[in-house]
Coordinates of C-alpha atoms and ligand atoms in Angstrom, one line a residue:
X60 CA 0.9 2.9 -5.2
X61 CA 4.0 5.4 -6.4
X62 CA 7.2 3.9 -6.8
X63 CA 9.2 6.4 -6.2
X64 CA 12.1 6.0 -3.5
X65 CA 10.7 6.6 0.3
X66 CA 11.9 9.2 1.9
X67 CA 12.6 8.6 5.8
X68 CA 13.6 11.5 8.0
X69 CA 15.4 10.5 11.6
X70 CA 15.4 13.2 14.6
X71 CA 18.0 11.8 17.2
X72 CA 20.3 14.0 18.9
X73 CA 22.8 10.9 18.8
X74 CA 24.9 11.3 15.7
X75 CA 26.4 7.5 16.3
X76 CA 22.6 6.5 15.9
X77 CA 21.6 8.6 13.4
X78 CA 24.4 7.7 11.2
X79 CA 24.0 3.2 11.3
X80 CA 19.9 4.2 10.8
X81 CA 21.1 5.8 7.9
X82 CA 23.6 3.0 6.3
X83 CA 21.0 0.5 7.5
X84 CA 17.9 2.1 6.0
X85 CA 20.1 3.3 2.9
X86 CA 20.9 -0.7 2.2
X87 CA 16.9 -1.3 2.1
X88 CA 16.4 1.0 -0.3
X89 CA 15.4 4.4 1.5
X90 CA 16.7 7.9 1.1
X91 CA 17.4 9.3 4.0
X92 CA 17.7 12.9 5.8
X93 CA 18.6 13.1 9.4
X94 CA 17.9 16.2 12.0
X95 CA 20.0 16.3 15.4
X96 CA 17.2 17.8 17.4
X97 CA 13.1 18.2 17.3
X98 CA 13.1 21.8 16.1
X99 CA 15.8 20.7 13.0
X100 CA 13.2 17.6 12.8
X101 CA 10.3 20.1 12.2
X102 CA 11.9 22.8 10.0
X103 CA 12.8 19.4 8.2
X104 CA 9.6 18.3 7.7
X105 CA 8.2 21.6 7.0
X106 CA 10.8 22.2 4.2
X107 CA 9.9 18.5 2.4
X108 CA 7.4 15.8 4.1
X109 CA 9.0 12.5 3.9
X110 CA 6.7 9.4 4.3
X111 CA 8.3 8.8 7.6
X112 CA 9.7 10.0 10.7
X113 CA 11.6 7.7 13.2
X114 CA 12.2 10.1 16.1
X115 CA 13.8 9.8 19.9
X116 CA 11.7 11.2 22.4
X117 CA 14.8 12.6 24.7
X118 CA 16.5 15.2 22.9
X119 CA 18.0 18.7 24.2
X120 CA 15.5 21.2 23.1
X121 CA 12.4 20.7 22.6
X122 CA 10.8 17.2 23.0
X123 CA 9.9 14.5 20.8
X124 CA 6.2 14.7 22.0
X125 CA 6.3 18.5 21.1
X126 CA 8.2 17.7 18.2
X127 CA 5.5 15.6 16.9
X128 CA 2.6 17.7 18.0
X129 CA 4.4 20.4 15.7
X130 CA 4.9 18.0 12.9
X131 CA 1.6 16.5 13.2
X132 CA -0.6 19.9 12.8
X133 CA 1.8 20.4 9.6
X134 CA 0.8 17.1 8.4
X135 CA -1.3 15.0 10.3
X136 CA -1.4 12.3 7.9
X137 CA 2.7 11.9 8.4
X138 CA 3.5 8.5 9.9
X139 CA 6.2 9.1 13.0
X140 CA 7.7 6.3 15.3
X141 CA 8.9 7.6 18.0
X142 CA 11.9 5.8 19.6
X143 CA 12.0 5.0 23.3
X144 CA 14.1 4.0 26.3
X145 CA 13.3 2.4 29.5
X146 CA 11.3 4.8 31.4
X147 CA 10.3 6.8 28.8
X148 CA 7.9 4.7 27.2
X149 CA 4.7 6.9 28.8
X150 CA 6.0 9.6 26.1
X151 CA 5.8 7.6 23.4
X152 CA 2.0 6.0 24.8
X153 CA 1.2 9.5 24.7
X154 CA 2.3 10.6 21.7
X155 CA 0.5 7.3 19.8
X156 CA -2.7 9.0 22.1
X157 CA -2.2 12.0 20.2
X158 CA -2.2 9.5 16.5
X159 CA 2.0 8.7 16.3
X160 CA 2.4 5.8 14.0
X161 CA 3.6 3.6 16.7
X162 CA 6.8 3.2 19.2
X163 CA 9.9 1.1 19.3
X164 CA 12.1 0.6 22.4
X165 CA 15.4 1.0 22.6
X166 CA 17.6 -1.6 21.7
X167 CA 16.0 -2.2 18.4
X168 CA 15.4 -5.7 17.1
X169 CA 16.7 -5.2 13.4
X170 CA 14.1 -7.1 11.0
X171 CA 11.3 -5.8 13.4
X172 CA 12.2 -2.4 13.1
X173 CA 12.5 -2.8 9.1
X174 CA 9.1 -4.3 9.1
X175 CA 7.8 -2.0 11.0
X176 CA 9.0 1.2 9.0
X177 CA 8.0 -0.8 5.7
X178 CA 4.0 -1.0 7.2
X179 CA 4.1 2.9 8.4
X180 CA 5.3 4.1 5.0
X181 CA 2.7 2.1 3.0
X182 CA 0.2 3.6 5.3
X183 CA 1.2 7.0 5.0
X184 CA 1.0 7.0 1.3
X185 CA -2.0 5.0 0.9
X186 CA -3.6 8.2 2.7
X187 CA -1.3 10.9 1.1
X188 CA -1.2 9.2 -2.7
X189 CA -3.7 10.5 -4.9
X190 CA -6.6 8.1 -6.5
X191 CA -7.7 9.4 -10.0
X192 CA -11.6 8.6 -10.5
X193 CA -12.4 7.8 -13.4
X194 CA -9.9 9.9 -14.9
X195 CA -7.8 8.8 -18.4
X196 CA -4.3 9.5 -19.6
X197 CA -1.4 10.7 -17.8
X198 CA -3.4 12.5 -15.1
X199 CA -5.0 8.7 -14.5
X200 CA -1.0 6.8 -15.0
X201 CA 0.5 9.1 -12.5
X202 CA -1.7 8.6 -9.8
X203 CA -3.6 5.0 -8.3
X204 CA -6.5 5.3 -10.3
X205 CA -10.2 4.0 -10.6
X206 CA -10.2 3.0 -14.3
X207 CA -13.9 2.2 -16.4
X208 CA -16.3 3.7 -18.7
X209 CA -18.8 1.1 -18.3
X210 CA -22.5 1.9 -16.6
X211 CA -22.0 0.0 -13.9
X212 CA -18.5 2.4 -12.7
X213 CA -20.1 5.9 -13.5
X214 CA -22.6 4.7 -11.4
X215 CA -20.0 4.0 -8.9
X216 CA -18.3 7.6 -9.4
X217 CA -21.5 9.1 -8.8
X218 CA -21.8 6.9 -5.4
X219 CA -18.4 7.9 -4.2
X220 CA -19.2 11.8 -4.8
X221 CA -22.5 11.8 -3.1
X222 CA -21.5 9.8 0.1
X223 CA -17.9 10.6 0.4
X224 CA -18.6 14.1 2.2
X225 CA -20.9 13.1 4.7
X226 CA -20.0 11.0 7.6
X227 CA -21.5 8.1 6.6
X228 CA -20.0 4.7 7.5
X229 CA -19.8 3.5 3.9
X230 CA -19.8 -0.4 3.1
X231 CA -17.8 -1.8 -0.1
X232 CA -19.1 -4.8 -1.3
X233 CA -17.7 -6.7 -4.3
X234 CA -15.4 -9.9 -5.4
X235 CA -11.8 -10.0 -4.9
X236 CA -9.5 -7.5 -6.7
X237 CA -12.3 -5.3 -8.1
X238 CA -10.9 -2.2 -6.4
X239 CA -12.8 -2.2 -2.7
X240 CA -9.6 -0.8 -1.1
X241 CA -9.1 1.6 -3.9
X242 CA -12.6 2.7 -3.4
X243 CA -12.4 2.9 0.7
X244 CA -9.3 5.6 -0.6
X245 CA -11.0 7.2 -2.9
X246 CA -14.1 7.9 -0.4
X247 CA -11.3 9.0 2.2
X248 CA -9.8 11.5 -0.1
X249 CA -13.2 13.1 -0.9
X250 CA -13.9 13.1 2.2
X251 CA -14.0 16.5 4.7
X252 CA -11.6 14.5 6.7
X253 CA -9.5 13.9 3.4
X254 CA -6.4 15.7 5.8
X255 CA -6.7 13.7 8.8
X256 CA -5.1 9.9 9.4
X257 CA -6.7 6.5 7.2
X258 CA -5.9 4.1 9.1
X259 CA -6.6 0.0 7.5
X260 CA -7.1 -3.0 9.5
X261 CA -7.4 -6.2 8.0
X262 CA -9.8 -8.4 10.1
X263 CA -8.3 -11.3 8.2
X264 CA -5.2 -11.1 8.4
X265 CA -4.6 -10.7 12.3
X266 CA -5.4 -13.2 14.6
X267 CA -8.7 -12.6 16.5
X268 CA -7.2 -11.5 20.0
X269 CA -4.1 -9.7 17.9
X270 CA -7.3 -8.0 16.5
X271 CA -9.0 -7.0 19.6
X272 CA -6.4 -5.0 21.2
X273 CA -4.9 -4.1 17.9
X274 CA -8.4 -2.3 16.9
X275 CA -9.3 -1.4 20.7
X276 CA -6.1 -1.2 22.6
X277 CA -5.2 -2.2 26.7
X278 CA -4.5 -1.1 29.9
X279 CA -1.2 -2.7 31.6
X280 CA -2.4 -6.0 32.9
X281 CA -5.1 -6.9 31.0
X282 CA -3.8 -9.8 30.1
X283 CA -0.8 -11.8 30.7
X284 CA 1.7 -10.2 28.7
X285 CA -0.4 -6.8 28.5
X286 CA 2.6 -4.9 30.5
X287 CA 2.3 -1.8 29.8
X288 CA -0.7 0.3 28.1
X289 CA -1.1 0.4 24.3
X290 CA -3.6 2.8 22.3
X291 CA -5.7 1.2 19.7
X292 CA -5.5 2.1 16.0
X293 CA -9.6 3.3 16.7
X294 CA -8.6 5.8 19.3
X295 CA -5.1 7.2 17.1
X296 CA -7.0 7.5 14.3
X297 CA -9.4 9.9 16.2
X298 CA -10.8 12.8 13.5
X299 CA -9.7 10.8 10.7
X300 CA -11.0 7.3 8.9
X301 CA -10.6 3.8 10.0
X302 CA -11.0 1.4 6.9
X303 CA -12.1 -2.0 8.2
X304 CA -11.2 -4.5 5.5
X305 CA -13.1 -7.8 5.1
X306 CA -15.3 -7.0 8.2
X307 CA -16.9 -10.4 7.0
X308 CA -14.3 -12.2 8.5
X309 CA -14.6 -10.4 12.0
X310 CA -15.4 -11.9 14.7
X311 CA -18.3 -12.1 16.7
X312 CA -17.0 -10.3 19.8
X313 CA -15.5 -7.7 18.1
X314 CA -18.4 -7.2 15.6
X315 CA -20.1 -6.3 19.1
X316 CA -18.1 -3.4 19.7
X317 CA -17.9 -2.4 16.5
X318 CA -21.3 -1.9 16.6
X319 CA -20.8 0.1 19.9
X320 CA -18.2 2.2 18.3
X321 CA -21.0 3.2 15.6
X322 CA -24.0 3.6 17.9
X323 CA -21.7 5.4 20.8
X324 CA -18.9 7.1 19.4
X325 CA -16.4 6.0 22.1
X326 CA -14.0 2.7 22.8
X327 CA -13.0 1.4 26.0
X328 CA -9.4 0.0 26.3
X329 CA -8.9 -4.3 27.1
X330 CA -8.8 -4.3 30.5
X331 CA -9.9 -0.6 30.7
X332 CA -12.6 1.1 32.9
X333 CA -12.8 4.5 31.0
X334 CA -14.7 5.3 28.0
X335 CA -12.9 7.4 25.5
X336 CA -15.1 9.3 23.0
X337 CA -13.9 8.7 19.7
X338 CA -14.8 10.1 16.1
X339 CA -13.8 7.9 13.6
X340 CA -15.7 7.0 10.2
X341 CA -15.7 3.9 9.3
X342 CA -15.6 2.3 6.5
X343 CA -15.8 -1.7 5.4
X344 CA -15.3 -3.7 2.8
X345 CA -16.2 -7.3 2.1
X346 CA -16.3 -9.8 -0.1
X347 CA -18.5 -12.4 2.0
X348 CA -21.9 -12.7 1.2
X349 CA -23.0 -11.0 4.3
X350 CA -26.9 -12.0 4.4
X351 CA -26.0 -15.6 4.3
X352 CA -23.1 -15.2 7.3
X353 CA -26.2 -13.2 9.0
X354 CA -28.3 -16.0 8.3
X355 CA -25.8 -19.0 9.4
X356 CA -25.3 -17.2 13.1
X357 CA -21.7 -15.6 12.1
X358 CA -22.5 -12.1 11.2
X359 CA -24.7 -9.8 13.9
X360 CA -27.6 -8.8 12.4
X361 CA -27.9 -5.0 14.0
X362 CA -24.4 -4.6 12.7
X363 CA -25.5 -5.6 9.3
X364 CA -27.8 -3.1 9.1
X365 CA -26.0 -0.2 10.4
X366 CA -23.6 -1.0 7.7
X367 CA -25.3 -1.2 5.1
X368 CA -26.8 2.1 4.8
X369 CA -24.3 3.6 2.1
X370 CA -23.4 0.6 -0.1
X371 CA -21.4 0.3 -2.7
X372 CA -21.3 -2.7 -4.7
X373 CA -18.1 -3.3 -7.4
X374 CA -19.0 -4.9 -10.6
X375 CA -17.0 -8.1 -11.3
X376 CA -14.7 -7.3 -14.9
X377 CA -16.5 -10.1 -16.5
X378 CA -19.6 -7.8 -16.1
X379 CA -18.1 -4.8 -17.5
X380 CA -15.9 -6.1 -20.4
X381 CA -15.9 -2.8 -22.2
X382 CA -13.5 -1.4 -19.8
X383 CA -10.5 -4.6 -20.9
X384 CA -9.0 -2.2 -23.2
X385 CA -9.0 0.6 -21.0
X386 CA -7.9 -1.7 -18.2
X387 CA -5.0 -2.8 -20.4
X388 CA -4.0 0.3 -21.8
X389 CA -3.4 1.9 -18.2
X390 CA -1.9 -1.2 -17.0
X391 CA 0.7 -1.0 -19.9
X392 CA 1.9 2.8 -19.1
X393 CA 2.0 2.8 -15.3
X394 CA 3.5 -0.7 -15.1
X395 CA 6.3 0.3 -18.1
X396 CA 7.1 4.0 -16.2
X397 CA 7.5 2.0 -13.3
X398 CA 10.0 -0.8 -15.1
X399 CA 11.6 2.3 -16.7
X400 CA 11.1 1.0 -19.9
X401 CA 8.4 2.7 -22.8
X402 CA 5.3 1.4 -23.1
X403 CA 5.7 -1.4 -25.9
X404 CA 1.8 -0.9 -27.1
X405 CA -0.4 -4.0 -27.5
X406 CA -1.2 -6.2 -30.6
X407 CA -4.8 -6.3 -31.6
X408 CA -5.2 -10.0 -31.1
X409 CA -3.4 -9.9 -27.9
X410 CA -5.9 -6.8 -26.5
X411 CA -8.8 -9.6 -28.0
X412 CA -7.5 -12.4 -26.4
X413 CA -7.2 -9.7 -23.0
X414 CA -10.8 -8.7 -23.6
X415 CA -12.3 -12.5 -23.7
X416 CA -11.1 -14.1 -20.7
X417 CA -13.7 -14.4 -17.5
X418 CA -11.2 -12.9 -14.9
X419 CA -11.9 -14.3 -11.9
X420 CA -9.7 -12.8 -10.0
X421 CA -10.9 -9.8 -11.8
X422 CA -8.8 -6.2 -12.1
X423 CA -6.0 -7.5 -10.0
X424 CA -5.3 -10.8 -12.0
X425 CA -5.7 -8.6 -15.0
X426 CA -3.0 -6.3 -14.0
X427 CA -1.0 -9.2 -12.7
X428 CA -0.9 -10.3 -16.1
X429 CA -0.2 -7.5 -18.5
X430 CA 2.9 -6.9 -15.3
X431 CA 3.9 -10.5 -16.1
X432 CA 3.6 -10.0 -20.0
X433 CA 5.6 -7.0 -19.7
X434 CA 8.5 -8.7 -18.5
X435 CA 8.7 -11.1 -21.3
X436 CA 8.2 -8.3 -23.7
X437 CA 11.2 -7.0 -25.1
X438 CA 10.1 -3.8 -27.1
X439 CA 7.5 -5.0 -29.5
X440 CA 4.1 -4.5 -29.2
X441 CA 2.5 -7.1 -26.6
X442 CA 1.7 -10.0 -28.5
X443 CA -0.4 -13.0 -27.7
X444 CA 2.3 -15.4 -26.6
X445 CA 3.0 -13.0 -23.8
X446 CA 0.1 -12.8 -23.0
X447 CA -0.4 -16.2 -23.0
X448 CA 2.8 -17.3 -20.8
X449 CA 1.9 -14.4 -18.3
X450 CA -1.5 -15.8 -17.2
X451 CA -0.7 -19.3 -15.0
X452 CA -3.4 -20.8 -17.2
X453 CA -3.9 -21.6 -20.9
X454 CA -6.5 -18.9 -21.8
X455 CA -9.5 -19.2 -23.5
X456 CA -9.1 -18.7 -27.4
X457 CA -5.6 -20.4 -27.4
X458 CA -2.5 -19.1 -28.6
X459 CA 0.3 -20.6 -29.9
X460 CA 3.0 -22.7 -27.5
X461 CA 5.7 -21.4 -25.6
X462 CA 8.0 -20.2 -28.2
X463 CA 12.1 -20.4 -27.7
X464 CA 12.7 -17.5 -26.0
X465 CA 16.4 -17.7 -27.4
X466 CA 15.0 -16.5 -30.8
X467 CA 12.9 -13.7 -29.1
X468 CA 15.6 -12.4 -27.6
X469 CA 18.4 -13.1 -30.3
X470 CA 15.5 -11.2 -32.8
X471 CA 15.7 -8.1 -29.8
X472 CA 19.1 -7.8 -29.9
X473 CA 19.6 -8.1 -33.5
X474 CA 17.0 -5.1 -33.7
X475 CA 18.9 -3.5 -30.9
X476 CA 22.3 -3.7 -32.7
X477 CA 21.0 -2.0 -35.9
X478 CA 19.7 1.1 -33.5
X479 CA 23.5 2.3 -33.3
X480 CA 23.0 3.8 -29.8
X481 CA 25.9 4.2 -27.9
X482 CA 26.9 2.5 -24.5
X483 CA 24.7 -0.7 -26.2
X484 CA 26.3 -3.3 -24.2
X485 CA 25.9 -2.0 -21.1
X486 CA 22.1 -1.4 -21.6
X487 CA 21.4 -4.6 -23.0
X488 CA 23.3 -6.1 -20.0
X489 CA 21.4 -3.6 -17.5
X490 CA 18.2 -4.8 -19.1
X491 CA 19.2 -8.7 -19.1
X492 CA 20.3 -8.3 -15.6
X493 CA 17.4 -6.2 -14.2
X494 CA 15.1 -9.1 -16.0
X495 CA 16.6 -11.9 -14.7
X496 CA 16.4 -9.8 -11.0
X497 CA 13.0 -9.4 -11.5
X498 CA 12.1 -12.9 -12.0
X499 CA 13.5 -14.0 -9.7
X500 CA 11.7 -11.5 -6.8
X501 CA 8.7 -12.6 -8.8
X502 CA 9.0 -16.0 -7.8
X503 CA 10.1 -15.5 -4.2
X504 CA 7.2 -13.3 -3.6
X505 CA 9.5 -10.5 -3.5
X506 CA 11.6 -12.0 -0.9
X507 CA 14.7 -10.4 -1.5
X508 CA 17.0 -13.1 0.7
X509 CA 15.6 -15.6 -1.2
X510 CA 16.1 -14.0 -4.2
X511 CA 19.5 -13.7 -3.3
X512 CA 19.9 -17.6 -2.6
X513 CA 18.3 -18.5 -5.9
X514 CA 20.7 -16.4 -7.9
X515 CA 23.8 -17.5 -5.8
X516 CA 24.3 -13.8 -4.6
X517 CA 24.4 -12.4 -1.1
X518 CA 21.8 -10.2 -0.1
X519 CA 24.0 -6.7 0.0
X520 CA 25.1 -7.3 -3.8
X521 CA 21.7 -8.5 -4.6
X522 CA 20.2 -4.8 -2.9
X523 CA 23.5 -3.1 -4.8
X524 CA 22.7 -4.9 -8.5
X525 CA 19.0 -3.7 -7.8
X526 CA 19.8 -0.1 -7.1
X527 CA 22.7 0.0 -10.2
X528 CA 20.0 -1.1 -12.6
X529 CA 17.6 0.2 -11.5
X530 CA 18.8 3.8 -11.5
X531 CA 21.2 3.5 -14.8
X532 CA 18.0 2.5 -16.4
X533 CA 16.0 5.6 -14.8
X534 CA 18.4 7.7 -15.9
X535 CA 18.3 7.1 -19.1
X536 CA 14.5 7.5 -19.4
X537 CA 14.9 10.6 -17.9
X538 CA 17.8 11.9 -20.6
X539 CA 15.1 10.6 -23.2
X540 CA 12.5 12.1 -22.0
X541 CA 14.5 15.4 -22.0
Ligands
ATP913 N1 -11.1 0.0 -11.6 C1 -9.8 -0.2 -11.4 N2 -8.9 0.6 -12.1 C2 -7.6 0.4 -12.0 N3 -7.0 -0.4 -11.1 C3 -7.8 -1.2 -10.4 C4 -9.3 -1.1 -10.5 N4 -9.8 -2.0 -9.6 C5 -8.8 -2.6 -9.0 N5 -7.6 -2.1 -9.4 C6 -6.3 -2.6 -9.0 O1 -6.4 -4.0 -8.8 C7 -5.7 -4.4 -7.6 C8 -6.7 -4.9 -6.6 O2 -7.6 -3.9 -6.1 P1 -8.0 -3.8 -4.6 O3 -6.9 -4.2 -3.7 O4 -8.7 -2.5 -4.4 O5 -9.2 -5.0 -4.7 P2 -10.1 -5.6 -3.5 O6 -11.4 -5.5 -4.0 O7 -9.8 -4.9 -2.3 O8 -9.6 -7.1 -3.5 P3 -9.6 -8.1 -2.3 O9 -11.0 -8.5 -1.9 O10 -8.8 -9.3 -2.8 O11 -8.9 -7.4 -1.1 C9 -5.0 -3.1 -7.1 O12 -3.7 -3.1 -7.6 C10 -5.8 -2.0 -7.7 O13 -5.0 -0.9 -7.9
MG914 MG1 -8.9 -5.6 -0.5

């Protein structure tokens, strides 16, 4: 998805709040604008949509509900959090009724509050981020994009334009990290209800009664701990898309009202005695093999079926080798923009050694790769000892060992030195320093306090390195480029 700095707006008539969101949300990373009351919020909104809005619900003027009834007929696929105090929090229930991201209460919990505005941006522009299909070239690099040539993906292409404007609950079928989710987005964005919310659950990766109430929401009691009401992402995402990923995994209970939700159009709250008419599509991916899950008791069979009407099935890379050098090619210019460096090019035995591997883990280890390869590339051409130290494993067709990297990079600077730009030091250093940053996020998983730990620096001067490399190296691509 786009790299580019998120942009997070905050309507709260207290300036003293407004200004620590700001230094703390400015330290993660965020730009940030503020407004001091709903109607600035909307004229805010209206004059540049951010990817989020944290807002109070209690302001002179007009409300936050109104305020986000305003902003949400502007954009309805803007994620807002509305901010709440004891004996408010009906508000904010309504306003996540009407689709708002979510709600915090007042006092906030710091790192839940961070985690929380991380998940609503990524949601907000996995609906509002463009997916290229089968598109080439820069139009392809500056979007997410579907990339292939092969048989097997026009096929595909055709698929997504023929079921993408009808309602049709559409089922993505395919191996790991052959583009199912970008698919589900793609079909969402071609979709009549390409400007209403897309919302994704995981069925994995929350726990089975996280996923029931998550999906279907409560009513106050329904549980111990249920104590007050909360909507369900089927019932906010009302109008829009709700894109059910790795529905093989989903349990059998909730597989039951799933298939309620399809034959009935409506939900009923845990704990709830109303039914609430919803109209959702739905969309699921999967890579289970769903006939034998039917056949072993842990898949419903009428859900099967009702699924499976619109299918689309992703070829595995290994089927559709033709589209390696494509793959790569893409890979090397999106991945580079986003590093801030130019695309180095590839070597011809490196793109052959690319093309012959199996893939297992298919487009995504693929991309993994040529991101790894790009870090241990210092301005040359990819070559196939890059290549080779970027996949985990020793790849099929050899290559030769590990070579010093002292010599690769006394070889870079050398070539660097005889360039005769100016402020050379500082680059290089920018460069070294932004490299060794890198790493070392790599190998924490992107944990930026561990990161921290492993390079003997403390968080803030970690976040503050990031941001001065980051952007002296931007800037510089953006005075070449002019
Ligand atoms: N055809 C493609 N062209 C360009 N990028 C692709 C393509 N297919 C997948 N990708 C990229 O590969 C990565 C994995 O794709 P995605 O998450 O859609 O796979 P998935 O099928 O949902 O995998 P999983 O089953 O593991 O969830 C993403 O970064 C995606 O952008
Ligand atoms: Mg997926």
């Amino acid at each position: 998805m786009d790299s580019r700095t998120a942009q997070i707006l905050i309507v709260d008539d207290d300036h003293q709040l407004r200004q620590s969101f700001e230094r703390l949300l400015a330290a993660e990373g965020y730009a940030v604008r503020t407004a001091s009351s709903g109607e600035a919020g909307i004229l805010a909104v209206r004059e540049a949509v951010p990817d989020l809005v944290v807002m109070d619900v209690r302001m002179p003027g007009i409300s936050g509900l109104e305020a986000y009834a305003a902003m949400r007929e502007f954009e309805p696929r803007l994620p807002v959090i509305i901010m709440t105090a004891f004996g408010t929090t009906d508000i904010a229930i309504e306003a996540t009724k009407m689709g708002a991201y979510d709600y915090i209460l007042k006092p906030f919990d710091i790192p839940e509050i961070l985690k929380l505005i991380e998940k609503a941006v990524a949601a907000g522009r996995s609906m509002r981020s463009r997916v290229a299909v089968g598109e080439e070239g820069e139009a392809a690099v500056a979007a997410d994009a579907i990339i292939g040539r092969s048989q097997a993906m026009q096929d595909l292409y055709k698929a997504i334009g023929r079921a993408a404007p009808t309602d049709a609950t559409v089922l993505i079928r395919g191996e790991s990290g052959t583009g199912k989710e970008l698919v589900a987005r793609a079909v969402y964005q071609h979709s009549l209800r390409a400007d209403k919310p897309f919302l994704v659950i995981n069925c994995v990766a929350i726990p089975e009664t996280l996923l029931e109430s998550e999906l279907f929401g409560y009513e106050k009691g329904a549980f111990t701990g249920a104590t007050g009401r909360k909507v369900g992402k089927i019932e906010q995402a009302n109008r829009g898309t709700v894109f059910l990923d790795e529905i093989g995994d989903m349990p059998l209970s909730i597989q039951a009202k799933i298939l309620r939700l399809l034959q009935e159009q409506n939900v009923e709250r845990l704990g709830g005695r109303q039914v609430i008419p919803v109209d959702v599509r739905i969309i699921a991916a999967t890579n289970r093999d769903l006939e034998a899950a039917v056949r072993a008791g842990q898949f419903r069979e009428d859900l099967y079926y009702r699924l499976k009407v619109v299918t689309m099935a992703m070829p595995p890379l290994r089927e559709r080798p033709g589209d390696i050098p494509l793959l790569v090619r893409y890979f090397l210019a999106r991945y580079s923009r986003e590093m801030g460096q130019p695309d180095p090019g590839v070597s011809d035995e490196a793109m052959a050694l690319l093309t012959t591997q199996p893939w297992p883990g298919n487009v995504r280890e693929l991309g993994n790769t040529v991101k790894k390869a790009l870090i241990f590339n210092l301005g040359a051409p990819l070559g196939p000892d890059e290549v080779q130290k970027a996949s985990g494993e020793p790849l099929r067709g050899g290559g030769p060992a590990e070579a010093d990297p002292g010599d690769s990079l006394a070889r870079y600077v050398r070539r660097e030195l005889a360039s005769g730009r100016e402020s050379l030091f500082e680059d290089l250093m920018d460069r070294f320093g932004l490299l060794v940053i890198r790493e070392a996020l790599e190998a924490t998983g992107g944990n930026r306090s561990q990161a921290a730990r492993l390079l003997g620096l403390s968080r803030p001067t970690l976040l503050a390195k990031i941001e001065k490399y980051g952007l002296r190296i931007e800037s510089r691509v953006r005075q070449s480029d002019s």
